[in-house]
Amino acid sequence: MTNKTIIDENGKVNNLPLTAEEQAEYDARQTAWETSGRKNLKLESIRLIRNQKLQETDWLVTSEKITDAEKTWRENLRKIPQDYTDEASYDLLLARDPDTEELTHSIWNKP
């Protein structure tokens, strides 16, 4: 059982067990975090990486020096949210080489 910390009017700290109702609410919040919270953090990390890659190559578009391969690569980056929709695919996108810490998924490699 999980405890809650209560500080009384005299400043005394009391650790008390949660009531059954409080424990149920706590467990529901933990489950929600484990299912959607972690997934949302991964998706946000992917979004930040993708946006950085796009910003790094925006100059190619504005200078009109972009190749067809680079156009396709940028389009594939923009399609990540629709093409990768579950936590397993997020894990693949966020995988890193243990030695270099570089992202290993091919979508991140600029042509």
Backbone as a ProteinNet text record, in pm:
[ID]
protein_1_A
[PRIMARY]
MTNKTIIDENGKVNNLPLTAEEQAEYDARQTAWETSGRKNLKLESIRLIRNQKLQETDWLVTSEKITDAEKTWRENLRKIPQDYTDEASYDLLLARDPDTEELTHSIWNKP
[TERTIARY]
84.4	0	88.2	42.6	113.6	75.7	173.8	149.4	134.2	65.3	56.5	120.2	174.8	238.1	144.8	115.9	29.6	111.4	108.1	173.9	63.5	63.4	-44.4	-17	-109.6	-100.6	21.5	82.4	202.4	329.9	315.3	431.1	483	412.1	455	420	516.7	497.7	447	336.4	278.3	266.7	316.3	299.4	188.4	78.9	-38.3	-69.9	-122.8	-160.2	-279.2	-282.5	-396.1	-519.5	-634.5	-759.3	-775.9	-868.4	-892	-927.7	-1008.3	-1047	-926.5	-844.6	-725.1	-626.9	-612.5	-522.5	-570.4	-700.4	-755.6	-727.7	-745.9	-718.3	-570.2	-485.1	-340.6	-301.5	-355	-324.1	-370.5	-486.8	-539.2	-448.9	-400.7	-310.2	-176.7	-127.4	-2.3	-18.2	-129.1	-155.5	-167.9	-236.5	-251.4	-115.6	-29.7	103.7	183.3	176.6	255.1	210.1	83.4	34.6	44.7	-5.7	-5.6	104.7	140.2	241.9	376.4	420.8	549.7	546.3	434.8	419.4	424.2	357.7	357.3	495.9	574	710.9	796.7	780.3	856	816.7	688.1	640.6	692.6	695.8	748.2	897.3	973.5	1115.9	1134.7	1053.4	1060.1	1026.8	926.1	885.2	998.4	1065.5	1175.6	1291.2	1325.4	1433.3	1395.5	1273.9	1227.6	1231.3	1179.6	1177.7	1318.7	1410.6	1549.9	1609	1584.1	1635.6	1577.8	1450.1	1388.1	1445.8	1463.5	1518.1	1660.9	1737.6	1876.2	1885.6	1781	1784.6	1688.1	1626.7	1537.8	1612	1737.1	1813.9	1822.1	1820.2	1823.3	1700.5	1587.2	1462.4	1463	1501.8	1499.1	1606.6	1716.7	1823.3	1801.8	1699.4	1666.6	1781.5	1860	1969.7	1937.3	1810.8	1769	1756.3	1803.8	1794	1659.9	1624.9	1501.6	1508.7	1625.8	1642.2	1620.2	1669.1	1649.5	1503.5	1436.7	1293.5	1215.7	1246.9	1180.4	1209.5	1333.5	1372	1295	1286.7	1212.6	1064.7	1009.1	868.6	847.6	940.4	930.4	938.8	1020.7	1026	891.5	830.1	700.6	590.5	607.4	505.9	526.5	626.6	651.7	526.6	452.5	335.8	230.5	214.2	113.3	170.3	302	361.8	406.6	432.1	478.8	380.8	296.6	184.7	179.3	271.4	265	397.1	393.6	510.8	630.3	605.5	715.4	788	712.4	777.4	848.1	795.3	864.2	999.1	1000.6	1126.2	1228.3	1183.5	1274.2	1329.3	1243.1	1286.8	1386.7	1372.4	1457.9	1580.5	1594.5	1708.5	1839.3	1936.9	2068.1	2178	2283.6	2401.2	2464.1	2491.5	2544.7	2683.1	2759.6	2894.4	2896.7	2818.9	2824	2707.9	2600.6	2478.9	2404.4	2441	2370.9	2244.9	2143.5	2019.9	2049.2	1988.1	2020.8	1916.8	1795.5	1691.8	1728.1	1708.1	1748	1675.7	1559.9	1485.3	1560.4	1648	1718.6	1839.2	1878.9	1999.2	1968.3	2025	2005.6	2081.3	2015.7	2083.8	2195.6
-118.3	0	123.6	226.7	353.2	444.6	524	619.1	759.1	841.7	983.4	1058.7	1174.5	1256.7	1371.2	1383.8	1489.6	1570.7	1701	1789.3	1857.7	1835.6	1892	2038.8	2099.2	2242.3	2279.1	2182.3	2206.6	2180.6	2144.6	2117.9	1976.3	1890.5	1751.7	1674.8	1596.8	1518.3	1380	1340.5	1209.2	1134.8	1012.6	927	828.6	840.6	757.3	676.3	555.7	477.3	541.2	524.6	573.5	492.1	556.9	481.8	394.6	301.5	213.9	296.8	400.1	486.3	563.3	617.4	690.2	596.4	474.8	377.6	341.3	324.9	292.6	406.5	530.4	645.4	653.1	629.6	629.9	522.9	402.4	292.6	324.5	386.3	423	526.1	621.7	723	661.3	569.7	501.4	421.4	350.7	271.9	362.5	474.1	569.2	622.7	653	702.2	595.1	472.6	365.8	336	356.5	326.6	446.4	561.3	674.3	775.7	795.4	894.9	864.1	741.3	699.7	709.3	666.7	671.9	817.1	906.1	1047.5	1110.4	1070.7	1122.4	1077	951.6	900.5	976	995.6	1066.4	1209.9	1274.4	1410.6	1412.7	1314	1305.2	1289.6	1204.9	1184.2	1313.7	1381.8	1507.9	1611	1619.6	1714.7	1680.8	1553.6	1510.6	1540.5	1503.9	1526.7	1675	1758.4	1901.9	1958.6	1908	1952.9	1915.6	1791.5	1746.6	1831.9	1864.3	1947.6	2089.2	2144.5	2280.4	2287.1	2180.7	2177.6	2178.6	2135.9	2128.1	2225.4	2313.4	2413.9	2499.8	2527.3	2611.3	2549.9	2417	2352.1	2387.8	2393.9	2425.1	2570.7	2659.5	2801.8	2838.4	2765	2794.7	2722.4	2638.1	2559.3	2466.9	2422	2329.1	2189.4	2160.8	2033.7	1928	1808.6	1698.7	1627.8	1544.4	1466.2	1371.8	1314.2	1223.8	1298.6	1421	1501.2	1542.2	1571.2	1601.8	1482.9	1363.6	1241.6	1217.5	1237.1	1218.3	1313.5	1440.2	1538.1	1502.5	1455.1	1413	1294.5	1199.6	1084.1	1127.6	1227.5	1280.5	1339.8	1412.8	1473.8	1368.9	1252.8	1147.2	1052.8	1077.5	989.9	971	1075.9	1054.5	960.7	960.5	871.4	733.5	724.9	596.1	513.3	578.1	509.5	545.1	449.8	485.1	409.8	317.3	244.7	254.6	214.1	230.5	149.1	32.9	-49.9	24	90.7	166	289.5	348.4	461.3	414.9	295.2	241.7	222.9	175.8	159	293.6	394.1	526.9	589.1	557.2	617.3	533.3	416.9	329.9	401.1	379.5	442.9	338.1	366	280.2	290.1	177	183.6	247.9	242.4	299.1	448.2	486.8	626.1	710.3	645.1	713.7	780.4	746.9	802.5	721.7	789.3	721.7	620.9	502.6	396.8	375	425.7	403.4	478	412.5	468.7	598.8	621.5	742.8	870.4	859.8	978.6	1011.9	920.8	941.9	1025.3	1143.2	1233	1175.7	1172.4	1120.1	1213.2
0	0	0	-65.5	-77.7	38.6	81.2	189.1	133.8	209.5	179.3	294.7	265	367.1	401.8	530.5	581.3	681.3	666.4	763.2	842.1	974.2	1055.5	1086.9	1159	1187.8	1271.3	1339	1418.9	1339.2	1211.5	1127.3	1137.9	1210.4	1224.9	1096.8	1047.8	926.3	964	902.5	926.9	793.9	790.7	673.9	704	629	652.1	527.2	545.5	427.4	356.1	223.3	147.2	180.2	172.2	187.5	62.8	66.4	-48.9	-172.4	-154	-266.4	-320	-229.7	-272.2	-342.9	-292.2	-353	-494.1	-510.7	-642.4	-741	-696	-782.6	-816.6	-717.7	-738.9	-840.3	-822.9	-915.5	-1056.7	-1070.2	-1202.4	-1269.3	-1192	-1247.6	-1289	-1208.8	-1243.4	-1372.1	-1384.4	-1504.5	-1626.1	-1611.2	-1721.1	-1763.9	-1666	-1698.5	-1772.4	-1722.5	-1783.4	-1925.7	-1955.7	-2090.1	-2183.3	-2143.7	-2236.2	-2208.5	-2085.2	-2052	-2112.6	-2098.1	-2153.2	-2306.2	-2365.4	-2510.5	-2558.5	-2487	-2525.5	-2514.8	-2414.7	-2402.3	-2519	-2559	-2673.7	-2800.6	-2819.5	-2937.6	-2939.3	-2825.5	-2817.7	-2851	-2804.5	-2838.1	-2988.2	-3048.1	-3193.2	-3266	-3220.6	-3283.4	-3277.6	-3163.7	-3149.8	-3243.1	-3252.2	-3341.5	-3486.2	-3523.1	-3659.5	-3694.5	-3606.3	-3632.6	-3646.6	-3565.3	-3574.6	-3710	-3755.3	-3885.3	-3998.2	-3988.8	-4092	-4090.2	-3970.9	-3961.1	-4013.8	-3988.1	-4035.5	-4188	-4254.7	-4401	-4467.3	-4392	-4451.7	-4554.1	-4529.1	-4620.4	-4759.8	-4767.3	-4898.3	-4981.1	-4913.5	-4982.2	-5028.5	-4939.6	-4974.2	-5076.3	-5079.1	-5176	-5308.3	-5311.6	-5430.5	-5471.7	-5374.6	-5401	-5350.5	-5334.3	-5276.4	-5386.8	-5357.2	-5453.1	-5435	-5531.2	-5519.4	-5399.4	-5374.9	-5260.2	-5129	-5121.4	-5000.3	-4984.2	-5094.3	-5087.6	-5033.8	-5083.5	-5037.1	-4889.8	-4849.7	-4709.6	-4618.6	-4658.1	-4577.8	-4572.2	-4682.5	-4683.6	-4589.4	-4590.8	-4500.2	-4354	-4324.7	-4187.9	-4148.8	-4240.6	-4209.9	-4192.5	-4253.5	-4243.8	-4124.8	-4043.3	-3927.5	-3841.3	-3804.9	-3717.6	-3776.4	-3906.9	-3965.8	-3997.1	-4018.5	-4055	-3933.9	-3823.3	-3701.6	-3590	-3553.1	-3465.1	-3332.8	-3308.9	-3181.7	-3106.8	-2982.2	-2897.3	-2945.3	-3004.5	-3056.7	-3169.4	-3256.3	-3364.6	-3309.6	-3202.9	-3139	-3084.3	-3024.1	-2971.7	-3083.4	-3199.7	-3313.7	-3360.3	-3365.2	-3408.2	-3310.3	-3182.8	-3080.2	-3045.8	-3110	-3080.6	-3113.2	-3027.3	-3043.8	-3040.5	-3113	-3111.2	-2972.1	-2908.1	-2771.3	-2762.5	-2869	-2865.5	-2898.7	-2999.4	-3045.7	-2996.3	-2946.4	-2902.2	-3018	-3142.8	-3257.5	-3284	-3335.9	-3372.6	-3483.6	-3475.3	-3569.9	-3679	-3661	-3762.4	-3891	-4003.3	-4132.2	-4168.6	-4112.3	-4147.8	-4107.8	-4009.6	-3963.9	-4051.2	-4138.5	-4220.6	-4343.9	-4345.9	-4461	-4580.6	-4696.6	-4816.7	-4863.9
[MASK]
+++++++++++++++++++++++++++++++++++++++++++++++++++++++++++++++++++++++++++++++++++++++++++++++++++++++++++++++

